[in-house]
GROMACS .gro file of C-alpha atoms in nm:
model
  217
    1MET     CA    1   0.005  -0.003  -0.007
    2ASN     CA    2   0.130   0.337  -0.068
    3ILE     CA    3   0.058   0.511   0.258
    4PRO     CA    4   0.320   0.784   0.372
    5GLN     CA    5   0.497   0.632   0.646
    6ARG     CA    6   0.415   0.907   0.939
    7ARG     CA    7   0.041   0.834   0.837
    8ALA     CA    8   0.097   0.430   0.848
    9ILE     CA    9  -0.062   0.292   1.203
   10PRO     CA   10   0.007  -0.089   1.266
   11VAL     CA   11  -0.268  -0.166   1.538
   12ILE     CA   12  -0.139  -0.460   1.764
   13LEU     CA   13  -0.418  -0.566   2.024
   14GLY     CA   14  -0.337  -0.687   2.327
   15ILE     CA   15   0.026  -0.502   2.381
   16SER     CA   16   0.077  -0.268   2.663
   17ASN     CA   17   0.177   0.103   2.598
   18ASP     CA   18   0.510   0.091   2.700
   19LEU     CA   19   0.566  -0.177   2.462
   20ALA     CA   20   0.364  -0.018   2.147
   21THR     CA   21   0.634   0.296   2.244
   22HIS     CA   22   0.877   0.056   2.237
   23LEU     CA   23   0.822  -0.070   1.888
   24THR     CA   24   0.767   0.270   1.713
   25HIS     CA   25   1.061   0.397   1.840
   26LEU     CA   26   1.294   0.080   1.709
   27TYR     CA   27   1.100   0.052   1.369
   28ASN     CA   28   1.034   0.439   1.287
   29ILE     CA   29   0.666   0.394   1.222
   30THR     CA   30   0.391   0.463   1.506
   31VAL     CA   31   0.280   0.144   1.663
   32ALA     CA   32  -0.047   0.139   1.834
   33ASN     CA   33  -0.270  -0.106   2.067
   34GLU     CA   34  -0.660  -0.057   2.104
   35GLU     CA   35  -0.609   0.169   2.346
   36THR     CA   36  -0.365   0.437   2.180
   37PHE     CA   37  -0.534   0.402   1.859
   38SER     CA   38  -0.785   0.677   1.825
   39GLU     CA   39  -0.508   0.920   1.983
   40ALA     CA   40  -0.223   0.794   1.699
   41VAL     CA   41  -0.494   0.879   1.420
   42ALA     CA   42  -0.620   1.220   1.541
   43ILE     CA   43  -0.190   1.291   1.583
   44ALA     CA   44  -0.178   1.149   1.202
   45ILE     CA   45  -0.468   1.341   1.098
   46ARG     CA   46  -0.318   1.668   1.235
   47SER     CA   47   0.016   1.642   1.076
   48ASP     CA   48   0.014   1.838   0.781
   49GLU     CA   49   0.279   1.917   0.512
   50SER     CA   50   0.427   2.237   0.718
   51GLN     CA   51   0.477   2.030   0.996
   52LYS     CA   52   0.666   1.777   0.773
   53GLN     CA   53   0.907   2.046   0.641
   54THR     CA   54   0.946   2.203   1.009
   55ASP     CA   55   1.032   1.888   1.159
   56ASN     CA   56   1.283   1.699   0.945
   57ILE     CA   57   1.435   1.460   1.249
   58SER     CA   58   1.097   1.313   1.339
   59THR     CA   59   0.966   1.269   0.967
   60GLY     CA   60   1.323   1.131   0.831
   61SER     CA   61   1.278   1.352   0.560
   62SER     CA   62   1.641   1.509   0.589
   63SER     CA   63   1.992   1.406   0.645
   64LEU     CA   64   2.168   1.467   0.989
   65THR     CA   65   2.420   1.717   0.877
   66THR     CA   66   2.519   1.854   1.237
   67SER     CA   67   2.575   1.732   1.577
   68ASN     CA   68   2.267   1.885   1.709
   69ASP     CA   69   2.105   1.719   1.463
   70LEU     CA   70   2.234   1.361   1.592
   71LEU     CA   71   2.142   1.434   1.961
   72LYS     CA   72   1.799   1.598   1.891
   73LEU     CA   73   1.754   1.273   1.672
   74LEU     CA   74   1.894   1.035   1.984
   75ASN     CA   75   1.685   1.218   2.222
   76LYS     CA   76   1.354   1.257   2.055
   77ARG     CA   77   1.376   0.866   1.999
   78GLY     CA   78   1.459   0.836   2.388
   79LEU     CA   79   1.797   0.759   2.350
   80ARG     CA   80   2.050   0.993   2.453
   81PRO     CA   81   2.374   0.820   2.488
   82LEU     CA   82   2.516   0.970   2.806
   83PRO     CA   83   2.846   0.781   2.802
   84GLU     CA   84   2.975   0.950   3.115
   85TYR     CA   85   2.675   0.715   3.259
   86ARG     CA   86   2.596   0.436   3.073
   87HIS     CA   87   2.940   0.206   3.184
   88HIS     CA   88   2.841   0.268   3.528
   89VAL     CA   89   2.451   0.137   3.456
   90ILE     CA   90   2.543  -0.141   3.251
   91SER     CA   91   2.781  -0.265   3.546
   92GLU     CA   92   2.510  -0.216   3.795
   93LEU     CA   93   2.287  -0.382   3.579
   94ILE     CA   94   2.472  -0.669   3.536
   95ALA     CA   95   2.547  -0.709   3.877
   96MET     CA   96   2.141  -0.696   3.989
   97VAL     CA   97   2.080  -0.944   3.726
   98GLU     CA   98   2.337  -1.154   3.811
   99SER     CA   99   2.168  -1.167   4.180
  100PHE     CA  100   1.830  -1.206   4.090
  101ASP     CA  101   1.649  -1.472   4.250
  102LYS     CA  102   1.307  -1.454   4.047
  103PRO     CA  103   1.230  -1.303   3.720
  104ARG     CA  104   1.166  -0.908   3.773
  105THR     CA  105   1.045  -0.634   3.538
  106MET     CA  106   1.284  -0.366   3.419
  107ALA     CA  107   1.028  -0.108   3.582
  108GLU     CA  108   1.160  -0.286   3.915
  109VAL     CA  109   1.481  -0.318   3.814
  110LYS     CA  110   1.496   0.098   3.745
  111ALA     CA  111   1.356   0.153   4.081
  112THR     CA  112   1.661   0.003   4.231
  113LEU     CA  113   1.915   0.139   3.960
  114ALA     CA  114   1.781   0.483   4.046
  115GLU     CA  115   1.895   0.445   4.398
  116LYS     CA  116   2.254   0.327   4.307
  117VAL     CA  117   2.372   0.522   4.002
  118PRO     CA  118   2.377   0.887   4.063
  119ILE     CA  119   2.190   1.012   3.763
  120SER     CA  120   1.843   1.101   3.704
  121LYS     CA  121   1.554   0.893   3.606
  122SER     CA  122   1.510   1.049   3.305
  123LYS     CA  123   1.858   0.984   3.203
  124LEU     CA  124   1.820   0.641   3.342
  125GLN     CA  125   1.544   0.564   3.123
  126HIS     CA  126   1.753   0.644   2.833
  127ILE     CA  127   2.030   0.459   2.897
  128LEU     CA  128   1.789   0.127   2.929
  129ASN     CA  129   1.577   0.203   2.638
  130ALA     CA  130   1.893   0.137   2.461
  131ILE     CA  131   1.980  -0.188   2.644
  132VAL     CA  132   1.573  -0.309   2.614
  133ARG     CA  133   1.571  -0.193   2.234
  134SER     CA  134   1.886  -0.377   2.139
  135ASN     CA  135   1.746  -0.719   2.271
  136CYS     CA  136   1.983  -0.726   2.545
  137VAL     CA  137   1.683  -0.847   2.805
  138LEU     CA  138   1.608  -1.182   2.732
  139ASN     CA  139   1.310  -1.440   2.948
  140ASP     CA  140   1.330  -1.776   3.052
  141ASN     CA  141   1.327  -1.915   2.721
  142SER     CA  142   1.596  -1.681   2.591
  143PHE     CA  143   1.376  -1.473   2.393
  144PRO     CA  144   1.395  -1.069   2.390
  145VAL     CA  145   1.189  -0.887   2.616
  146LEU     CA  146   1.097  -0.529   2.481
  147SER     CA  147   0.830  -0.413   2.730
  148PHE     CA  148   0.935  -0.258   3.037
  149THR     CA  149   0.636  -0.420   3.242
  150LEU     CA  150   0.732  -0.793   3.173
  151PRO     CA  151   0.980  -0.983   3.363
  152PHE     CA  152   1.307  -1.087   3.228
  153SER     CA  153   1.558  -1.352   3.403
  154ASN     CA  154   1.890  -1.258   3.203
  155LEU     CA  155   2.112  -1.028   2.973
  156ILE     CA  156   2.215  -1.155   2.648
  157SER     CA  157   2.590  -1.157   2.840
  158ASN     CA  158   2.732  -1.053   3.131
  159ASP     CA  159   3.007  -0.891   2.978
  160PRO     CA  160   2.991  -0.528   2.990
  161ALA     CA  161   3.194  -0.471   2.650
  162VAL     CA  162   2.884  -0.668   2.461
  163ILE     CA  163   2.622  -0.468   2.640
  164GLU     CA  164   2.798  -0.142   2.518
  165SER     CA  165   2.843  -0.308   2.159
  166LYS     CA  166   2.442  -0.354   2.158
  167CYS     CA  167   2.409   0.003   2.280
  168ILE     CA  168   2.617   0.132   1.998
  169GLU     CA  169   2.421  -0.082   1.756
  170ILE     CA  170   2.059   0.057   1.840
  171TYR     CA  171   2.237   0.383   1.774
  172VAL     CA  172   2.359   0.310   1.442
  173HIS     CA  173   2.026   0.139   1.358
  174THR     CA  174   1.822   0.487   1.449
  175VAL     CA  175   2.073   0.680   1.274
  176LEU     CA  176   2.008   0.477   0.963
  177LEU     CA  177   1.650   0.484   0.984
  178ILE     CA  178   1.652   0.861   0.927
  179ASP     CA  179   1.966   0.890   0.714
  180PRO     CA  180   2.090   0.602   0.531
  181ASP     CA  181   2.415   0.730   0.396
  182TYR     CA  182   2.475   0.917   0.744
  183PHE     CA  183   2.840   0.702   0.759
  184ASN     CA  184   2.942   0.704   0.445
  185ASN     CA  185   3.074   1.054   0.536
  186LEU     CA  186   3.402   1.026   0.735
  187ASP     CA  187   3.349   1.360   0.959
  188HIS     CA  188   2.998   1.226   1.052
  189ILE     CA  189   3.168   0.860   1.198
  190VAL     CA  190   3.378   1.106   1.385
  191GLU     CA  191   3.087   1.290   1.530
  192PHE     CA  192   2.891   1.010   1.587
  193GLN     CA  193   3.190   0.846   1.793
  194ARG     CA  194   3.237   1.195   2.009
  195VAL     CA  195   2.850   1.160   2.057
  196ILE     CA  196   2.814   0.870   2.164
  197GLY     CA  197   3.158   0.791   2.348
  198SER     CA  198   3.321   0.490   2.184
  199ASN     CA  199   3.552   0.522   1.899
  200VAL     CA  200   3.435   0.121   1.813
  201LEU     CA  201   3.230   0.168   1.532
  202ASP     CA  202   3.243  -0.176   1.307
  203MET     CA  203   3.152  -0.074   0.924
  204GLU     CA  204   3.080  -0.418   0.854
  205LEU     CA  205   2.786  -0.400   1.120
  206ILE     CA  206   2.694  -0.076   0.950
  207ARG     CA  207   2.616  -0.262   0.626
  208LYS     CA  208   2.444  -0.529   0.769
  209ILE     CA  209   2.194  -0.323   0.942
  210LYS     CA  210   2.158  -0.133   0.590
  211GLU     CA  211   2.077  -0.471   0.465
  212ARG     CA  212   1.849  -0.532   0.694
  213LEU     CA  213   1.671  -0.219   0.678
  214SER     CA  214   1.694  -0.242   0.291
  215LEU     CA  215   1.874   0.084   0.292
  216SER     CA  216   2.163   0.007   0.073
  217ARG     CA  217   2.198   0.125  -0.258
   0.00000   0.00000   0.00000
């Protein structure tokens, strides 16, 4: 169907609101449930051409040309990289999960982490969003848990470097959804590494993500 992306609204019955939100950010298309469908339709109807031109980041109609564009995009997606806190949060999360006596929800874990890490709940949410959306959180059957309200029992790895690399992957994924040519520019690569606080960037990984997103040219 030839439906503009900003007006396409897949509806999945029975999923929670926060799972709908995570899927929306993960795939850059509005995902709704039976509770949020009406609001999503109303928002789509109100959106017009002038809004599309003035909000390039949210619609994905423009390239990312400055560091402010990059930070604005990640912030809008709930994925501020926050490298000054991310490593600490990952380490504390791993320690908590290793000590689980039963599955817990990420919402419960977040409340405990907020007491352990000197960071605002808003910033903590952004870091945990990256961990959850990069499929690092698993249930007893080793399936990813994308909702903060569903219990999980394990992480994809207890190695902080692995969790960190998965977070970087979701940042790359988010950028490629908006600008598939972003990493073809060396200056953009340097800026991306500065913003996320890591010099580790696998170009083969970028190629594979582009293929998954059908963005290769």
